[in-house]
PDB file of C-alpha atoms in Angstrom:
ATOM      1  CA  UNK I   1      -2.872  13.579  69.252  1.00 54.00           C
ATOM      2  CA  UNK I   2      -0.863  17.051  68.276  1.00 61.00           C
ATOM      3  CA  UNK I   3       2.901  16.524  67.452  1.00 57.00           C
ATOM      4  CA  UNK I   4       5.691  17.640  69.085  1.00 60.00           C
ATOM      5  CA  UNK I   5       7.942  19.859  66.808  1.00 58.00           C
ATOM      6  CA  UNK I   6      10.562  17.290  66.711  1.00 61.00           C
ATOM      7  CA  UNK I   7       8.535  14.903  64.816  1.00 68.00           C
ATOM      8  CA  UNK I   8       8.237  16.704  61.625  1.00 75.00           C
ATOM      9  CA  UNK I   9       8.190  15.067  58.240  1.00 78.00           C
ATOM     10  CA  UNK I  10       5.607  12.218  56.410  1.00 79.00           C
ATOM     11  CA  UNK I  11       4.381   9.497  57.965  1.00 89.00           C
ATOM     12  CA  UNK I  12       3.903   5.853  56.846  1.00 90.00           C
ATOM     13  CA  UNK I  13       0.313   6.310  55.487  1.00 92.00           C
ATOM     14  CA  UNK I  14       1.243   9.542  53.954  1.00 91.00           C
ATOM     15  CA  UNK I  15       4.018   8.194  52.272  1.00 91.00           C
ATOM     16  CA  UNK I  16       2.513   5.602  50.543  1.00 94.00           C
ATOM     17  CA  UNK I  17      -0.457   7.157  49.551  1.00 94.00           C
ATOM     18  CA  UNK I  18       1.951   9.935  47.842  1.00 93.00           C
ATOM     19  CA  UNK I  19       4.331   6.948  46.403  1.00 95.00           C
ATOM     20  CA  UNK I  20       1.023   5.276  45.010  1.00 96.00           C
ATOM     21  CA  UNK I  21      -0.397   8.981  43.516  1.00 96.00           C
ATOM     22  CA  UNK I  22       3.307   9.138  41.693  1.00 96.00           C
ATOM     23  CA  UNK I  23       3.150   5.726  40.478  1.00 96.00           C
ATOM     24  CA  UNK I  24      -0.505   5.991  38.500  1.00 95.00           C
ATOM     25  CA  UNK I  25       0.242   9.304  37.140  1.00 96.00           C
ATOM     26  CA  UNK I  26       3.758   7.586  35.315  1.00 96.00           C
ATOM     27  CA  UNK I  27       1.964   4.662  34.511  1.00 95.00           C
ATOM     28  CA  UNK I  28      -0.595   6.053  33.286  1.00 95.00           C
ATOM     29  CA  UNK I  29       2.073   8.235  31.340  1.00 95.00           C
ATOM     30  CA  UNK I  30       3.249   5.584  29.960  1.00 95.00           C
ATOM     31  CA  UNK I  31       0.008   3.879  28.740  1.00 94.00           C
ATOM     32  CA  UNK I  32      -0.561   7.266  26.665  1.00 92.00           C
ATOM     33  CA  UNK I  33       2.997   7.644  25.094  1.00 92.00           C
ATOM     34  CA  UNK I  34       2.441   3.689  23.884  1.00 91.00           C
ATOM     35  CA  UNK I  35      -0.651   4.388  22.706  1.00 89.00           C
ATOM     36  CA  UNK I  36       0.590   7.405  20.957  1.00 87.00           C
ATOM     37  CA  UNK I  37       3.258   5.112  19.137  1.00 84.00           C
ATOM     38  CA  UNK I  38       0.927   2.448  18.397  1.00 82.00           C
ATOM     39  CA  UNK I  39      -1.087   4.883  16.606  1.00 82.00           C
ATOM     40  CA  UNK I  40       1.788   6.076  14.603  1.00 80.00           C
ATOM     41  CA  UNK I  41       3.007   3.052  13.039  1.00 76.00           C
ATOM     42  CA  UNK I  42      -0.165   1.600  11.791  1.00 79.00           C
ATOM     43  CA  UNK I  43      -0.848   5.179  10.209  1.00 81.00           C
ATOM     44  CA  UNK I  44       2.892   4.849   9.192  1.00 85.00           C
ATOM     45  CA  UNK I  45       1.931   1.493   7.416  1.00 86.00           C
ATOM     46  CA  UNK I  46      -1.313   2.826   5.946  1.00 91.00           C
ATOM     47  CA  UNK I  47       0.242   5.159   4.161  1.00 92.00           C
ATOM     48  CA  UNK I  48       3.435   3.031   2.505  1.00 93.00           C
ATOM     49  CA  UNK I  49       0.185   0.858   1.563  1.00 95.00           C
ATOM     50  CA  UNK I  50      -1.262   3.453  -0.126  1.00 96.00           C
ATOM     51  CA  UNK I  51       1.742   5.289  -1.730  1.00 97.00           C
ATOM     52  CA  UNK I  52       2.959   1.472  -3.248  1.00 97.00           C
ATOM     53  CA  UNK I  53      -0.952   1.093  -4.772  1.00 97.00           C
ATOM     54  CA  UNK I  54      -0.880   4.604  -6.129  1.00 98.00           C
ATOM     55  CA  UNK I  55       2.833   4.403  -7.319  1.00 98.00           C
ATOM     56  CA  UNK I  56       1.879   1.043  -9.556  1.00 98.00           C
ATOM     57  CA  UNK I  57      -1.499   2.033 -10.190  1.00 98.00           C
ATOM     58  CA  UNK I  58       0.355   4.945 -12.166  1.00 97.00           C
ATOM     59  CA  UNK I  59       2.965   2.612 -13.662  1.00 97.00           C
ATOM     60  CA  UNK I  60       0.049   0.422 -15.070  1.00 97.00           C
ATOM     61  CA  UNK I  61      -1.341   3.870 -16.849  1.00 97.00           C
ATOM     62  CA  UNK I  62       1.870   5.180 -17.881  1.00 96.00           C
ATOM     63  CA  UNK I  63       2.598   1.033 -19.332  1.00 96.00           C
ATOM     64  CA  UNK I  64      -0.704   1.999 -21.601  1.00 96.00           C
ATOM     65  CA  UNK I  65      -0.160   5.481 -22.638  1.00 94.00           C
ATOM     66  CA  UNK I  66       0.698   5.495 -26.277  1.00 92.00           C
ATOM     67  CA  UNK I  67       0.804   1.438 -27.175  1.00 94.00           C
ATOM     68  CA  UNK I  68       0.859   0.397 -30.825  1.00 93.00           C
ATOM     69  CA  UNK I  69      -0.742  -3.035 -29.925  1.00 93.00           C
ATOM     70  CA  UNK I  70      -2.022  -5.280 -26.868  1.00 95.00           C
ATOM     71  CA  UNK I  71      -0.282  -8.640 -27.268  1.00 96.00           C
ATOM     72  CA  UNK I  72      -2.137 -10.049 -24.130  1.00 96.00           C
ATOM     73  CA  UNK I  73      -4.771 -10.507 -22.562  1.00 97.00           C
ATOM     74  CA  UNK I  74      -6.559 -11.364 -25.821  1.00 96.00           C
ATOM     75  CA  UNK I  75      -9.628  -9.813 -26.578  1.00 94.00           C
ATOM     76  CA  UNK I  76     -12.598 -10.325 -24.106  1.00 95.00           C
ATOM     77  CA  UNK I  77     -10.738 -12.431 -21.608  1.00 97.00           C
ATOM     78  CA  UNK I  78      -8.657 -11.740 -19.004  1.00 97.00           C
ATOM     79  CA  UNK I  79      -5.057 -12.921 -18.097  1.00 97.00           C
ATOM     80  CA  UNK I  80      -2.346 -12.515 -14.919  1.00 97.00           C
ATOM     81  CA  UNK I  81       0.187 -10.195 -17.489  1.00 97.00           C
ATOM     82  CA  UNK I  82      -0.414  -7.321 -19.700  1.00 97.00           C
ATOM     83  CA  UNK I  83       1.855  -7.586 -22.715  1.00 97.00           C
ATOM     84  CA  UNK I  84       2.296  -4.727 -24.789  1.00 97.00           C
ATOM     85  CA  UNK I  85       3.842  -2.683 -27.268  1.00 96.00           C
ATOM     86  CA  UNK I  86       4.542   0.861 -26.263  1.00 94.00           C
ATOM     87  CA  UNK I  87       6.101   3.178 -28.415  1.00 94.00           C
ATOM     88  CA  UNK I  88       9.558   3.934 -28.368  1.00 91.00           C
ATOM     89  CA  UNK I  89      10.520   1.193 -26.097  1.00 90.00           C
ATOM     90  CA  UNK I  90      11.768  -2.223 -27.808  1.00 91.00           C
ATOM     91  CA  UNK I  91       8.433  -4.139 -27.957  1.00 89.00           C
ATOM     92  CA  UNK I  92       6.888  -6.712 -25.504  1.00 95.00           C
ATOM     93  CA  UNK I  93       6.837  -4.318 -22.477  1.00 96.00           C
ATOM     94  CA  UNK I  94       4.879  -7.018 -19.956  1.00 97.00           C
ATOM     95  CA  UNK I  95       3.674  -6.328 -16.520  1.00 98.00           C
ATOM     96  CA  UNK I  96       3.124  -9.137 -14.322  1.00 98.00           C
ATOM     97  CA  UNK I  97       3.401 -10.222 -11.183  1.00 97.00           C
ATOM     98  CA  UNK I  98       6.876 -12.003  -9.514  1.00 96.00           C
ATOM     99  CA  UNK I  99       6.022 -13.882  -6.181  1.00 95.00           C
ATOM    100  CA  UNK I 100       5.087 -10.844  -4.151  1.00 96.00           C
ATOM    101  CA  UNK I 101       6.467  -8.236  -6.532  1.00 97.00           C
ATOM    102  CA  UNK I 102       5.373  -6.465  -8.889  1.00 98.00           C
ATOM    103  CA  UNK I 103       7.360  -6.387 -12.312  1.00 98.00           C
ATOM    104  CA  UNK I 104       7.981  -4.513 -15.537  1.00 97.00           C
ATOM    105  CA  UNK I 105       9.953  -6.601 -17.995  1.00 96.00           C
ATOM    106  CA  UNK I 106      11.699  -4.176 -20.575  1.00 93.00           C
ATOM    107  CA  UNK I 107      14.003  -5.328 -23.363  1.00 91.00           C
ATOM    108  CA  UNK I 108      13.800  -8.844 -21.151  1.00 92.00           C
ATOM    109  CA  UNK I 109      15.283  -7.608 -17.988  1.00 94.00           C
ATOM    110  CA  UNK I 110      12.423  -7.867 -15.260  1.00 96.00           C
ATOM    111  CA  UNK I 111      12.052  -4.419 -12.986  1.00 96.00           C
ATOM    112  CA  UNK I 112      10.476  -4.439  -9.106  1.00 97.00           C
ATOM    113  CA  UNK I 113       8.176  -2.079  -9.102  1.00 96.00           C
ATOM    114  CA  UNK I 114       6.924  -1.873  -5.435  1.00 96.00           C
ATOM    115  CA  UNK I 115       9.380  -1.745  -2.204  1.00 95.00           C
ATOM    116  CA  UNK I 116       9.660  -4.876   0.094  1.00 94.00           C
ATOM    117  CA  UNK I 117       7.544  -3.387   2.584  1.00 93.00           C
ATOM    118  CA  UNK I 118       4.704  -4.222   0.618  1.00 96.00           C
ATOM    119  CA  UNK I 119       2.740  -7.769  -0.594  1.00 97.00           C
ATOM    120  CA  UNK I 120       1.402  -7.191  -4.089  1.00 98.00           C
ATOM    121  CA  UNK I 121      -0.783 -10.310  -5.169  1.00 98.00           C
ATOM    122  CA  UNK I 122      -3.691 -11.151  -7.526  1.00 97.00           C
ATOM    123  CA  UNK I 123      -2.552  -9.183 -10.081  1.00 98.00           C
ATOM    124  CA  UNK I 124      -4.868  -9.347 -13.431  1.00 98.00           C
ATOM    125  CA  UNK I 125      -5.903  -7.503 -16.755  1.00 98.00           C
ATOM    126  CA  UNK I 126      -8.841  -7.903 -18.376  1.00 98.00           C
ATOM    127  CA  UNK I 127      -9.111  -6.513 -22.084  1.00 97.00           C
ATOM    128  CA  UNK I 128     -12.476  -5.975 -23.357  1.00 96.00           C
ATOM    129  CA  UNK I 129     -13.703  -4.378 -26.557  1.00 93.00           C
ATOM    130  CA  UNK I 130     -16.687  -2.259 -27.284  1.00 89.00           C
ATOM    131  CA  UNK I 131     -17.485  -1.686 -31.383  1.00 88.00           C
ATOM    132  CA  UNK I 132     -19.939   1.341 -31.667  1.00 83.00           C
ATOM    133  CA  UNK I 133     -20.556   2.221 -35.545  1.00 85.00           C
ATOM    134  CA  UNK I 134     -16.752   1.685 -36.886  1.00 85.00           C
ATOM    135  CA  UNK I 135     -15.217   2.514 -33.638  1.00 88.00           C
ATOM    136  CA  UNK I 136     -13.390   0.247 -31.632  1.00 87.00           C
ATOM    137  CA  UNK I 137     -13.198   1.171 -27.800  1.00 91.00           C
ATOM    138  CA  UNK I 138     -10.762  -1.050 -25.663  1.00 93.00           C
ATOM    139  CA  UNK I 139     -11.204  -1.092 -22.411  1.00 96.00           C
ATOM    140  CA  UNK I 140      -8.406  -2.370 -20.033  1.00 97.00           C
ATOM    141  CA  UNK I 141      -9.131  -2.864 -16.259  1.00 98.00           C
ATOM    142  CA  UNK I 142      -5.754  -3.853 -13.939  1.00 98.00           C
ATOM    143  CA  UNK I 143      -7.086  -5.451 -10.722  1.00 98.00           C
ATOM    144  CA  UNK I 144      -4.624  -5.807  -7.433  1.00 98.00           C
ATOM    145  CA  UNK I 145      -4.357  -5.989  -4.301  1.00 98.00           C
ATOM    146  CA  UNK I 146      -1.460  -4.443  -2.007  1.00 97.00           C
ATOM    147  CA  UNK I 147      -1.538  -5.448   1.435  1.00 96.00           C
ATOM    148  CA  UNK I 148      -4.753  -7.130   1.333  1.00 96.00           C
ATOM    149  CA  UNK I 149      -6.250  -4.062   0.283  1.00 97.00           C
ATOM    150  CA  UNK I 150      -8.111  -4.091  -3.512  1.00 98.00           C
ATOM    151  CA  UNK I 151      -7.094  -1.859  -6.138  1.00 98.00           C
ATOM    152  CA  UNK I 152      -8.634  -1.179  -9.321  1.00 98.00           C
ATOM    153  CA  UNK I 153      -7.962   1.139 -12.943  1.00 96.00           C
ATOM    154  CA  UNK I 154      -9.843   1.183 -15.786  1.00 96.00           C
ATOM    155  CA  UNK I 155      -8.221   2.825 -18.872  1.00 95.00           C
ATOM    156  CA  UNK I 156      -9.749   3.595 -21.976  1.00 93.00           C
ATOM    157  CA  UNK I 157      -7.969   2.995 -25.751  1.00 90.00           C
ATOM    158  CA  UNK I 158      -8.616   3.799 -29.037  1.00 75.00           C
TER     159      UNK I 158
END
């Protein structure tokens, strides 16, 4: 049935099918921009995870760069601290592990290594030594997790 001019405009079906069409397209808007967030916080978190491991992963190394002696673990075992005596620092430096923290006690005053964002736990050290002709090798290996996530250094001594 044609129109008359004076019944110009949308009707009924028209507008609802239009309000519909507007609705998915911000919904669906919407859906995208969470996503997009979502995404960005777990990377966010991956990477604090990361940085924490690699930050005491390098406090381990720099903890056995230029020791005078390894008070524990003993020899061929392994133990939950690393004691040692590091040059120019008043001897035991020990790294260990605090509830969910992990520490460096100097001149008896325990240091947090990591930030609270972070769960450090089964923290260990296992010394072991290798004798080839009069040459000792020592070989220290620092196992931990951060996160949930294993971690693990070797470092060689002579």
């Amino acid at each position: 049935m044609p129109r008359n001019s004076s019944q110009k405009g949308f009707t009924l079906i028209e507008t609802l099918i239009y309000s519909l069409l507007i609705s998915f397209i911000i919904g669906t808007s919407l859906v995208a921009v969470y996503q997009i967030l979502s995404s960005s916080n777990s990377l966010s978190a991956k990477t604090v995870t990361e940085q924490e491991a690699a930050f005491i992963a390098a406090k381990i190394k720099w903890a056995l760069n230029d020791i005078s002696a390894i008070n524990s673990p003993a020899v061929n075992s392994s133990s939950s601290s690393l004691s040692v005596n590091k040059n120019g620092y008043p001897p035991p430096l020990i790294l260990t592990l605090s509830g969910n923290d992990f520490t460096i006690t100097k001149s008896g005053v325990p240091l947090i290594v990591n930030s609270s964002r972070v769960i450090v736990s089964g923290l260990s050290f296992e010394l072991e030594r290798t004798t080839v002709g009069a040459v000792n090798t020592d070989v220290v290996t620092a196992l931990f997790y951060v996160d949930g996530k294993k971690y693990e250094i070797k470092r060689f001594l002579r």
